[in-house]
PDB file of C-alpha atoms in Angstrom:
ATOM      1  CA  MET A   1     -52.116 -36.628  23.309  1.00 71.00           C
ATOM      2  CA  ARG A   2     -52.464 -39.331  20.661  1.00 75.00           C
ATOM      3  CA  TYR A   3     -53.834 -41.749  23.262  1.00 69.00           C
ATOM      4  CA  ILE A   4     -56.399 -39.192  24.454  1.00 71.00           C
ATOM      5  CA  ALA A   5     -57.441 -38.453  20.866  1.00 66.00           C
ATOM      6  CA  ASN A   6     -57.894 -42.153  20.070  1.00 73.00           C
ATOM      7  CA  TYR A   7     -59.750 -42.813  23.318  1.00 65.00           C
ATOM      8  CA  LEU A   8     -62.181 -39.912  22.812  1.00 64.00           C
ATOM      9  CA  ASP A   9     -62.401 -40.470  19.037  1.00 71.00           C
ATOM     10  CA  PHE A  10     -61.290 -36.923  18.191  1.00 73.00           C
ATOM     11  CA  SER A  11     -58.444 -35.698  16.006  1.00 77.00           C
ATOM     12  CA  LYS A  12     -55.165 -34.711  17.656  1.00 75.00           C
ATOM     13  CA  THR A  13     -55.751 -31.159  16.419  1.00 77.00           C
ATOM     14  CA  THR A  14     -59.024 -30.966  18.350  1.00 74.00           C
ATOM     15  CA  ILE A  15     -57.371 -32.190  21.554  1.00 71.00           C
ATOM     16  CA  PHE A  16     -54.447 -29.807  21.088  1.00 75.00           C
ATOM     17  CA  ASN A  17     -56.775 -26.838  20.523  1.00 73.00           C
ATOM     18  CA  GLU A  18     -58.850 -27.762  23.560  1.00 69.00           C
ATOM     19  CA  LEU A  19     -55.806 -27.982  25.839  1.00 68.00           C
ATOM     20  CA  HIS A  20     -54.638 -24.590  24.602  1.00 69.00           C
ATOM     21  CA  ARG A  21     -58.046 -22.914  24.651  1.00 59.00           C
ATOM     22  CA  LEU A  22     -56.946 -20.647  27.513  1.00 53.00           C
ATOM     23  CA  ASN A  23     -53.568 -19.348  28.603  1.00 54.00           C
ATOM     24  CA  GLY A  24     -51.969 -21.131  31.517  1.00 52.00           C
ATOM     25  CA  GLU A  25     -52.918 -24.463  33.051  1.00 57.00           C
ATOM     26  CA  TYR A  26     -55.943 -26.174  31.496  1.00 60.00           C
ATOM     27  CA  GLN A  27     -59.134 -25.977  33.580  1.00 60.00           C
ATOM     28  CA  ALA A  28     -62.211 -27.754  32.277  1.00 66.00           C
ATOM     29  CA  GLU A  29     -64.777 -25.356  33.740  1.00 55.00           C
ATOM     30  CA  LEU A  30     -63.063 -22.270  32.362  1.00 51.00           C
ATOM     31  CA  ALA A  31     -62.608 -23.951  28.998  1.00 63.00           C
ATOM     32  CA  GLN A  32     -66.300 -24.864  28.865  1.00 63.00           C
ATOM     33  CA  THR A  33     -67.274 -21.310  29.779  1.00 54.00           C
ATOM     34  CA  ASP A  34     -65.005 -19.963  27.065  1.00 61.00           C
ATOM     35  CA  PHE A  35     -66.521 -22.389  24.564  1.00 66.00           C
ATOM     36  CA  GLU A  36     -70.096 -21.413  25.445  1.00 58.00           C
ATOM     37  CA  ARG A  37     -69.223 -17.724  25.212  1.00 52.00           C
ATOM     38  CA  LYS A  38     -67.787 -18.154  21.748  1.00 62.00           C
ATOM     39  CA  VAL A  39     -70.795 -20.187  20.635  1.00 60.00           C
ATOM     40  CA  SER A  40     -73.156 -17.466  21.826  1.00 53.00           C
ATOM     41  CA  GLN A  41     -71.135 -14.854  19.942  1.00 53.00           C
ATOM     42  CA  ARG A  42     -70.971 -16.844  16.770  1.00 60.00           C
ATOM     43  CA  GLY A  43     -74.034 -15.018  15.487  1.00 52.00           C
ATOM     44  CA  ARG A  44     -74.962 -17.441  12.743  1.00 55.00           C
ATOM     45  CA  LYS A  45     -74.706 -21.066  11.854  1.00 56.00           C
ATOM     46  CA  SER A  46     -71.429 -22.250  10.354  1.00 68.00           C
ATOM     47  CA  SER A  47     -71.391 -22.504   6.575  1.00 79.00           C
ATOM     48  CA  LEU A  48     -69.171 -25.591   6.744  1.00 87.00           C
ATOM     49  CA  THR A  49     -71.308 -28.304   5.187  1.00 88.00           C
ATOM     50  CA  LYS A  50     -70.325 -31.948   4.908  1.00 88.00           C
ATOM     51  CA  ASN A  51     -69.577 -31.593   1.192  1.00 89.00           C
ATOM     52  CA  LEU A  52     -67.539 -28.428   1.724  1.00 92.00           C
ATOM     53  CA  LYS A  53     -65.585 -30.111   4.524  1.00 92.00           C
ATOM     54  CA  HIS A  54     -64.742 -33.025   2.233  1.00 92.00           C
ATOM     55  CA  LEU A  55     -63.728 -30.669  -0.593  1.00 92.00           C
ATOM     56  CA  ILE A  56     -61.401 -28.583   1.581  1.00 93.00           C
ATOM     57  CA  GLU A  57     -59.768 -31.642   3.135  1.00 93.00           C
ATOM     58  CA  GLU A  58     -59.241 -33.179  -0.320  1.00 92.00           C
ATOM     59  CA  LYS A  59     -57.638 -30.010  -1.696  1.00 92.00           C
ATOM     60  CA  ILE A  60     -55.309 -29.508   1.274  1.00 93.00           C
ATOM     61  CA  GLN A  61     -54.382 -33.100   2.095  1.00 92.00           C
ATOM     62  CA  VAL A  62     -54.247 -34.721  -1.341  1.00 91.00           C
ATOM     63  CA  GLN A  63     -53.665 -31.913  -3.826  1.00 91.00           C
ATOM     64  CA  LYS A  64     -51.482 -29.869  -1.425  1.00 91.00           C
ATOM     65  CA  TRP A  65     -53.360 -26.601  -1.825  1.00 92.00           C
ATOM     66  CA  SER A  66     -52.883 -23.840   0.719  1.00 91.00           C
ATOM     67  CA  PRO A  67     -55.878 -22.605   2.773  1.00 92.00           C
ATOM     68  CA  GLU A  68     -55.661 -19.340   0.819  1.00 92.00           C
ATOM     69  CA  GLN A  69     -56.001 -21.151  -2.515  1.00 91.00           C
ATOM     70  CA  VAL A  70     -58.945 -23.177  -1.246  1.00 90.00           C
ATOM     71  CA  ALA A  71     -60.652 -20.103   0.179  1.00 90.00           C
ATOM     72  CA  HIS A  72     -60.442 -18.210  -3.099  1.00 87.00           C
ATOM     73  CA  VAL A  73     -61.937 -21.049  -5.134  1.00 84.00           C
ATOM     74  CA  VAL A  74     -64.683 -21.759  -2.590  1.00 85.00           C
ATOM     75  CA  GLY A  75     -65.480 -18.063  -2.176  1.00 86.00           C
ATOM     76  CA  ILE A  76     -64.812 -17.537   1.530  1.00 88.00           C
ATOM     77  CA  ALA A  77     -62.236 -15.626   3.567  1.00 91.00           C
ATOM     78  CA  TYR A  78     -59.009 -17.580   3.987  1.00 89.00           C
ATOM     79  CA  LYS A  79     -59.076 -16.753   7.713  1.00 92.00           C
ATOM     80  CA  THR A  80     -62.302 -18.736   7.893  1.00 92.00           C
ATOM     81  CA  VAL A  81     -60.477 -21.843   6.685  1.00 92.00           C
ATOM     82  CA  TYR A  82     -57.777 -21.335   9.310  1.00 92.00           C
ATOM     83  CA  ASN A  83     -60.448 -20.836  11.969  1.00 92.00           C
ATOM     84  CA  TRP A  84     -62.123 -24.111  11.009  1.00 93.00           C
ATOM     85  CA  ILE A  85     -58.754 -25.849  11.266  1.00 91.00           C
ATOM     86  CA  ASP A  86     -58.027 -24.263  14.655  1.00 89.00           C
ATOM     87  CA  GLN A  87     -61.460 -25.259  15.942  1.00 89.00           C
ATOM     88  CA  GLY A  88     -60.944 -28.849  14.837  1.00 90.00           C
ATOM     89  CA  TRP A  89     -63.830 -28.765  12.365  1.00 92.00           C
ATOM     90  CA  LEU A  90     -61.512 -29.859   9.556  1.00 93.00           C
ATOM     91  CA  ASP A  91     -59.431 -33.017   9.727  1.00 92.00           C
ATOM     92  CA  VAL A  92     -56.297 -31.134   8.720  1.00 90.00           C
ATOM     93  CA  GLN A  93     -52.996 -31.403  10.594  1.00 85.00           C
ATOM     94  CA  LEU A  94     -50.045 -29.011  10.653  1.00 80.00           C
ATOM     95  CA  PRO A  95     -47.951 -31.215   8.311  1.00 79.00           C
ATOM     96  CA  ASP A  96     -50.747 -30.817   5.734  1.00 82.00           C
ATOM     97  CA  LEU A  97     -50.172 -27.054   5.571  1.00 85.00           C
ATOM     98  CA  PRO A  98     -47.469 -25.216   3.622  1.00 82.00           C
ATOM     99  CA  ASP A  99     -44.699 -23.988   5.904  1.00 65.00           C
ATOM    100  CA  HIS A 100     -45.137 -20.253   5.342  1.00 50.00           C
ATOM    101  CA  GLY A 101     -43.123 -18.142   7.749  1.00 40.00           C
ATOM    102  CA  ILE A 102     -40.696 -20.918   8.683  1.00 44.00           C
ATOM    103  CA  ARG A 103     -37.081 -19.943   8.235  1.00 43.00           C
ATOM    104  CA  ARG A 104     -35.287 -22.357   5.970  1.00 47.00           C
ATOM    105  CA  HIS A 105     -31.644 -23.277   6.384  1.00 47.00           C
ATOM    106  CA  ARG A 106     -29.841 -23.741   3.094  1.00 50.00           C
ATOM    107  CA  ALA A 107     -28.916 -27.374   2.623  1.00 52.00           C
ATOM    108  CA  LYS A 108     -25.315 -28.212   1.874  1.00 52.00           C
ATOM    109  CA  GLU A 109     -24.723 -28.615  -1.852  1.00 53.00           C
ATOM    110  CA  LYS A 110     -24.355 -32.322  -2.609  1.00 55.00           C
ATOM    111  CA  ARG A 111     -24.577 -32.405  -6.390  1.00 53.00           C
ATOM    112  CA  GLY A 112     -21.191 -30.966  -7.289  1.00 58.00           C
ATOM    113  CA  THR A 113     -20.838 -27.727  -9.227  1.00 63.00           C
ATOM    114  CA  PHE A 114     -18.903 -26.055 -12.045  1.00 60.00           C
ATOM    115  CA  SER A 115     -18.091 -22.392 -12.578  1.00 65.00           C
ATOM    116  CA  HIS A 116     -18.314 -21.514 -16.275  1.00 77.00           C
ATOM    117  CA  GLY A 117     -21.390 -20.614 -18.319  1.00 86.00           C
ATOM    118  CA  ARG A 118     -23.352 -17.522 -19.410  1.00 91.00           C
ATOM    119  CA  SER A 119     -24.233 -15.336 -16.413  1.00 92.00           C
ATOM    120  CA  ILE A 120     -27.817 -14.352 -15.665  1.00 92.00           C
ATOM    121  CA  GLU A 121     -26.557 -10.769 -15.813  1.00 92.00           C
ATOM    122  CA  LYS A 122     -26.509 -11.162 -19.605  1.00 92.00           C
ATOM    123  CA  CYS A 123     -30.112 -12.342 -19.704  1.00 91.00           C
ATOM    124  CA  PRO A 124     -32.298 -10.004 -21.831  1.00 89.00           C
ATOM    125  CA  HIS A 125     -34.663  -7.763 -19.885  1.00 88.00           C
ATOM    126  CA  LYS A 126     -37.625  -9.158 -21.838  1.00 86.00           C
ATOM    127  CA  VAL A 127     -37.131 -12.470 -20.040  1.00 87.00           C
ATOM    128  CA  GLU A 128     -37.647 -10.788 -16.668  1.00 85.00           C
ATOM    129  CA  THR A 129     -40.865  -9.081 -17.801  1.00 86.00           C
ATOM    130  CA  ARG A 130     -42.575 -12.469 -18.274  1.00 87.00           C
ATOM    131  CA  GLN A 131     -44.466 -11.204 -21.311  1.00 86.00           C
ATOM    132  CA  LYS A 132     -43.509 -13.977 -23.738  1.00 90.00           C
ATOM    133  CA  PHE A 133     -44.000 -17.720 -23.416  1.00 91.00           C
ATOM    134  CA  GLY A 134     -40.969 -19.982 -23.586  1.00 93.00           C
ATOM    135  CA  HIS A 135     -38.629 -18.743 -20.867  1.00 95.00           C
ATOM    136  CA  PHE A 136     -38.087 -21.515 -18.317  1.00 96.00           C
ATOM    137  CA  GLU A 137     -36.342 -21.960 -14.988  1.00 96.00           C
ATOM    138  CA  ALA A 138     -34.944 -25.424 -14.263  1.00 96.00           C
ATOM    139  CA  ASP A 139     -33.626 -27.352 -11.302  1.00 95.00           C
ATOM    140  CA  THR A 140     -33.124 -30.840  -9.895  1.00 94.00           C
ATOM    141  CA  VAL A 141     -34.864 -32.369  -6.887  1.00 91.00           C
ATOM    142  CA  LEU A 142     -33.016 -35.281  -5.326  1.00 86.00           C
ATOM    143  CA  SER A 143     -34.357 -38.029  -3.118  1.00 74.00           C
ATOM    144  CA  GLY A 144     -32.856 -38.672   0.292  1.00 68.00           C
ATOM    145  CA  LYS A 145     -30.667 -41.409  -1.158  1.00 68.00           C
ATOM    146  CA  ARG A 146     -27.086 -40.735  -2.206  1.00 70.00           C
ATOM    147  CA  LYS A 147     -27.505 -42.524  -5.509  1.00 77.00           C
ATOM    148  CA  GLY A 148     -30.321 -43.298  -7.868  1.00 81.00           C
ATOM    149  CA  GLN A 149     -32.921 -41.336  -9.753  1.00 89.00           C
ATOM    150  CA  ALA A 150     -33.904 -37.693  -9.383  1.00 93.00           C
ATOM    151  CA  VAL A 151     -36.499 -35.428 -10.971  1.00 95.00           C
ATOM    152  CA  ALA A 152     -35.981 -32.351 -13.109  1.00 96.00           C
ATOM    153  CA  THR A 153     -38.382 -29.448 -12.639  1.00 97.00           C
ATOM    154  CA  PHE A 154     -39.088 -26.878 -15.349  1.00 97.00           C
ATOM    155  CA  VAL A 155     -41.225 -23.795 -14.674  1.00 95.00           C
ATOM    156  CA  GLU A 156     -42.288 -21.426 -17.462  1.00 94.00           C
ATOM    157  CA  ARG A 157     -42.094 -17.828 -16.274  1.00 92.00           C
ATOM    158  CA  LYS A 158     -45.174 -16.329 -17.914  1.00 90.00           C
ATOM    159  CA  SER A 159     -47.777 -19.075 -17.440  1.00 89.00           C
ATOM    160  CA  SER A 160     -46.190 -20.869 -14.453  1.00 90.00           C
ATOM    161  CA  LEU A 161     -46.572 -24.106 -16.408  1.00 92.00           C
ATOM    162  CA  THR A 162     -44.669 -26.711 -14.395  1.00 94.00           C
ATOM    163  CA  ILE A 163     -43.200 -29.865 -15.889  1.00 95.00           C
ATOM    164  CA  VAL A 164     -41.621 -32.551 -13.728  1.00 96.00           C
ATOM    165  CA  LYS A 165     -39.591 -35.226 -15.473  1.00 96.00           C
ATOM    166  CA  ARG A 166     -37.868 -38.313 -14.165  1.00 96.00           C
ATOM    167  CA  LEU A 167     -34.078 -38.408 -14.386  1.00 95.00           C
ATOM    168  CA  HIS A 168     -32.628 -41.910 -14.460  1.00 91.00           C
ATOM    169  CA  GLY A 169     -29.309 -40.535 -13.255  1.00 91.00           C
ATOM    170  CA  ARG A 170     -27.936 -37.441 -11.571  1.00 90.00           C
ATOM    171  CA  ASP A 171     -25.431 -36.648 -14.297  1.00 93.00           C
ATOM    172  CA  SER A 172     -25.404 -34.070 -17.068  1.00 95.00           C
ATOM    173  CA  GLN A 173     -26.297 -36.661 -19.701  1.00 96.00           C
ATOM    174  CA  SER A 174     -29.607 -37.441 -17.983  1.00 96.00           C
ATOM    175  CA  MET A 175     -30.467 -33.748 -17.653  1.00 96.00           C
ATOM    176  CA  THR A 176     -29.519 -33.053 -21.265  1.00 97.00           C
ATOM    177  CA  GLN A 177     -31.865 -35.817 -22.404  1.00 97.00           C
ATOM    178  CA  ALA A 178     -34.667 -34.366 -20.268  1.00 97.00           C
ATOM    179  CA  VAL A 179     -34.194 -30.903 -21.780  1.00 97.00           C
ATOM    180  CA  LEU A 180     -34.180 -32.323 -25.315  1.00 96.00           C
ATOM    181  CA  GLU A 181     -37.462 -34.109 -24.567  1.00 96.00           C
ATOM    182  CA  LEU A 182     -38.886 -30.879 -23.157  1.00 95.00           C
ATOM    183  CA  ALA A 183     -37.907 -28.913 -26.263  1.00 95.00           C
ATOM    184  CA  SER A 184     -39.537 -31.545 -28.467  1.00 94.00           C
ATOM    185  CA  GLN A 185     -42.755 -31.543 -26.425  1.00 92.00           C
ATOM    186  CA  LEU A 186     -42.924 -27.756 -26.562  1.00 91.00           C
ATOM    187  CA  GLN A 187     -42.496 -27.858 -30.331  1.00 86.00           C
ATOM    188  CA  ASP A 188     -39.374 -25.700 -30.217  1.00 80.00           C
ATOM    189  CA  LYS A 189     -40.981 -22.975 -28.054  1.00 91.00           C
ATOM    190  CA  LEU A 190     -38.213 -23.324 -25.457  1.00 95.00           C
ATOM    191  CA  LYS A 191     -36.389 -19.988 -25.746  1.00 95.00           C
ATOM    192  CA  THR A 192     -34.263 -19.640 -22.609  1.00 96.00           C
ATOM    193  CA  LEU A 193     -33.361 -21.758 -19.613  1.00 96.00           C
ATOM    194  CA  THR A 194     -32.217 -20.254 -16.299  1.00 96.00           C
ATOM    195  CA  VAL A 195     -30.412 -22.737 -14.055  1.00 96.00           C
ATOM    196  CA  ASP A 196     -27.879 -22.958 -11.225  1.00 93.00           C
ATOM    197  CA  HIS A 197     -24.332 -24.325 -11.408  1.00 91.00           C
ATOM    198  CA  GLY A 198     -25.227 -27.886 -10.505  1.00 91.00           C
ATOM    199  CA  LYS A 199     -23.068 -30.374 -12.389  1.00 93.00           C
ATOM    200  CA  GLU A 200     -26.133 -31.781 -14.167  1.00 94.00           C
ATOM    201  CA  PHE A 201     -26.158 -28.624 -16.326  1.00 95.00           C
ATOM    202  CA  ALA A 202     -22.506 -28.981 -17.366  1.00 94.00           C
ATOM    203  CA  ASN A 203     -23.551 -29.980 -20.919  1.00 95.00           C
ATOM    204  CA  TYR A 204     -25.303 -26.646 -21.456  1.00 95.00           C
ATOM    205  CA  GLN A 205     -23.413 -26.050 -24.713  1.00 96.00           C
ATOM    206  CA  THR A 206     -24.824 -29.274 -26.159  1.00 96.00           C
ATOM    207  CA  ILE A 207     -28.304 -28.170 -25.093  1.00 96.00           C
ATOM    208  CA  GLU A 208     -27.847 -24.810 -26.810  1.00 96.00           C
ATOM    209  CA  GLN A 209     -26.534 -26.383 -30.016  1.00 96.00           C
ATOM    210  CA  LEU A 210     -29.299 -28.985 -30.305  1.00 95.00           C
ATOM    211  CA  THR A 211     -32.260 -26.814 -29.267  1.00 94.00           C
ATOM    212  CA  GLY A 212     -31.276 -23.248 -30.089  1.00 94.00           C
ATOM    213  CA  THR A 213     -32.032 -22.375 -26.470  1.00 95.00           C
ATOM    214  CA  GLN A 214     -29.972 -19.837 -24.534  1.00 96.00           C
ATOM    215  CA  VAL A 215     -28.893 -21.141 -21.096  1.00 96.00           C
ATOM    216  CA  TYR A 216     -28.254 -18.628 -18.294  1.00 96.00           C
ATOM    217  CA  PHE A 217     -26.700 -19.359 -14.909  1.00 95.00           C
ATOM    218  CA  ALA A 218     -27.908 -17.741 -11.702  1.00 93.00           C
ATOM    219  CA  HIS A 219     -25.453 -16.520  -9.093  1.00 91.00           C
ATOM    220  CA  ALA A 220     -24.430 -18.924  -6.360  1.00 87.00           C
ATOM    221  CA  TYR A 221     -26.691 -18.927  -3.286  1.00 85.00           C
ATOM    222  CA  SER A 222     -29.274 -16.749  -5.064  1.00 88.00           C
ATOM    223  CA  PRO A 223     -32.440 -18.877  -5.242  1.00 85.00           C
ATOM    224  CA  HIS A 224     -34.531 -15.716  -5.686  1.00 87.00           C
ATOM    225  CA  GLU A 225     -33.135 -15.450  -9.216  1.00 91.00           C
ATOM    226  CA  ARG A 226     -35.121 -18.604  -9.984  1.00 93.00           C
ATOM    227  CA  GLY A 227     -37.978 -17.799  -7.633  1.00 90.00           C
ATOM    228  CA  SER A 228     -40.731 -19.568  -9.564  1.00 90.00           C
ATOM    229  CA  ASN A 229     -38.720 -22.779  -9.687  1.00 92.00           C
ATOM    230  CA  GLU A 230     -37.803 -22.635  -5.993  1.00 92.00           C
ATOM    231  CA  ASN A 231     -41.437 -22.107  -5.046  1.00 90.00           C
ATOM    232  CA  ARG A 232     -42.624 -25.021  -7.144  1.00 92.00           C
ATOM    233  CA  ASN A 233     -39.882 -27.262  -5.748  1.00 92.00           C
ATOM    234  CA  ARG A 234     -41.177 -26.650  -2.227  1.00 91.00           C
ATOM    235  CA  VAL A 235     -44.646 -27.703  -3.312  1.00 91.00           C
ATOM    236  CA  LEU A 236     -43.220 -30.747  -5.108  1.00 93.00           C
ATOM    237  CA  GLN A 237     -41.435 -31.841  -1.947  1.00 89.00           C
ATOM    238  CA  ARG A 238     -44.792 -32.119  -0.230  1.00 90.00           C
ATOM    239  CA  PHE A 239     -45.639 -34.844  -2.762  1.00 91.00           C
ATOM    240  CA  ILE A 240     -42.190 -36.424  -2.544  1.00 89.00           C
ATOM    241  CA  PRO A 241     -41.183 -36.328   1.140  1.00 82.00           C
ATOM    242  CA  LYS A 242     -37.551 -36.136   2.127  1.00 78.00           C
ATOM    243  CA  GLY A 243     -35.990 -39.578   2.106  1.00 80.00           C
ATOM    244  CA  GLN A 244     -38.369 -41.129  -0.420  1.00 85.00           C
ATOM    245  CA  ALA A 245     -36.591 -42.778  -3.335  1.00 88.00           C
ATOM    246  CA  ILE A 246     -37.673 -41.450  -6.724  1.00 91.00           C
ATOM    247  CA  GLU A 247     -37.619 -45.051  -7.980  1.00 90.00           C
ATOM    248  CA  GLU A 248     -40.639 -45.706  -5.754  1.00 90.00           C
ATOM    249  CA  LEU A 249     -42.724 -43.288  -7.825  1.00 91.00           C
ATOM    250  CA  SER A 250     -44.634 -44.921 -10.660  1.00 94.00           C
ATOM    251  CA  ASP A 251     -45.006 -43.150 -13.990  1.00 94.00           C
ATOM    252  CA  TYR A 252     -48.705 -42.715 -13.210  1.00 96.00           C
ATOM    253  CA  GLN A 253     -47.905 -41.026  -9.889  1.00 95.00           C
ATOM    254  CA  LEU A 254     -45.541 -38.657 -11.661  1.00 95.00           C
ATOM    255  CA  VAL A 255     -48.237 -37.752 -14.184  1.00 94.00           C
ATOM    256  CA  GLN A 256     -50.635 -37.151 -11.286  1.00 94.00           C
ATOM    257  CA  ILE A 257     -48.140 -34.881  -9.546  1.00 94.00           C
ATOM    258  CA  ASN A 258     -47.745 -32.880 -12.756  1.00 93.00           C
ATOM    259  CA  TRP A 259     -51.506 -32.486 -12.959  1.00 91.00           C
ATOM    260  CA  TYR A 260     -51.806 -31.424  -9.321  1.00 91.00           C
ATOM    261  CA  LEU A 261     -49.054 -28.823  -9.721  1.00 91.00           C
ATOM    262  CA  ASN A 262     -50.683 -27.317 -12.801  1.00 90.00           C
ATOM    263  CA  SER A 263     -54.279 -27.362 -11.546  1.00 86.00           C
ATOM    264  CA  ARG A 264     -53.576 -25.209  -8.494  1.00 85.00           C
ATOM    265  CA  PRO A 265     -54.847 -21.604  -8.698  1.00 84.00           C
ATOM    266  CA  LEU A 266     -51.907 -19.230  -8.358  1.00 82.00           C
ATOM    267  CA  LYS A 267     -51.947 -15.774  -6.841  1.00 79.00           C
ATOM    268  CA  CYS A 268     -49.379 -14.570  -9.379  1.00 76.00           C
ATOM    269  CA  LEU A 269     -51.909 -15.432 -12.111  1.00 76.00           C
ATOM    270  CA  ASN A 270     -54.763 -13.638 -10.340  1.00 76.00           C
ATOM    271  CA  TRP A 271     -55.928 -17.021  -9.055  1.00 75.00           C
ATOM    272  CA  HIS A 272     -56.423 -18.420 -12.541  1.00 72.00           C
ATOM    273  CA  THR A 273     -55.469 -21.910 -13.657  1.00 66.00           C
ATOM    274  CA  ARG A 274     -54.663 -21.914 -17.350  1.00 54.00           C
ATOM    275  CA  GLU A 275     -55.688 -24.651 -19.717  1.00 48.00           C
ATOM    276  CA  ARG A 276     -52.506 -26.676 -20.039  1.00 45.00           C
ATOM    277  CA  LYS A 277     -51.689 -29.510 -22.376  1.00 41.00           C
ATOM    278  CA  ILE A 278     -51.393 -32.505 -20.084  1.00 36.00           C
ATOM    279  CA  SER A 279     -49.584 -34.395 -22.831  1.00 39.00           C
ATOM    280  CA  CYS A 280     -46.644 -32.018 -22.335  1.00 43.00           C
ATOM    281  CA  VAL A 281     -46.073 -33.144 -18.782  1.00 40.00           C
ATOM    282  CA  ASN A 282     -45.957 -36.897 -19.272  1.00 43.00           C
ATOM    283  CA  ALA A 283     -42.551 -37.901 -17.996  1.00 44.00           C
TER     284      ALA A 283
END
């Protein structure tokens, strides 16, 4: 299929869609008839201009937006964006799209864990209501390497502010330093931190003593208890593919990723993107 696409100077998506235009074995005459029928039923000229095409491709490919996010900002139905992709009018491939609907298998825990700490069951109800700023979820995203750097992700529950920071190690000391930097950047507005039992959070008592922050631990195998963080991690992994060493990321690239994550319109915020202090996300 790649050879055909290169030879005809079309994208692989266009060739794939053409070969699957009809059910069963591909027949050129039937495919052409089907194409002409759909053209005649189109009713009006496509609104996909050159500038709009470039904008959509930039948002999806570079900034990792979903078609639904793009559609809302542009002011069109999200199904229209999918139709343009299916018809090959947009140079967007399946790997460019978020994997909604794909069942995920839980990866084997490789970080090491510990069992003590304040349970999320003791977390005040006001934290769950997301009415006050300062309640964060935190996690670690590792590269595909067994050793080396990682990144810490912090997501504020009310505003969905996302901060990604480089960790120079995978130990609790590195995470503690990252949390202390976060608390300083937020000017002591860090009220609670909800995390899992990864060993990098083993120094939670030091964090509480130095920042005045309450640390709560989610139940094992319950990612939904830190749903905002899990969602943002999936988006982050589209910027940092599996197997890429964190060391390969420059500080500038990390700042860019922070900006991309915080400039995306979110459905949970009624498609708004809040004004965020970019200085807070410099790693």
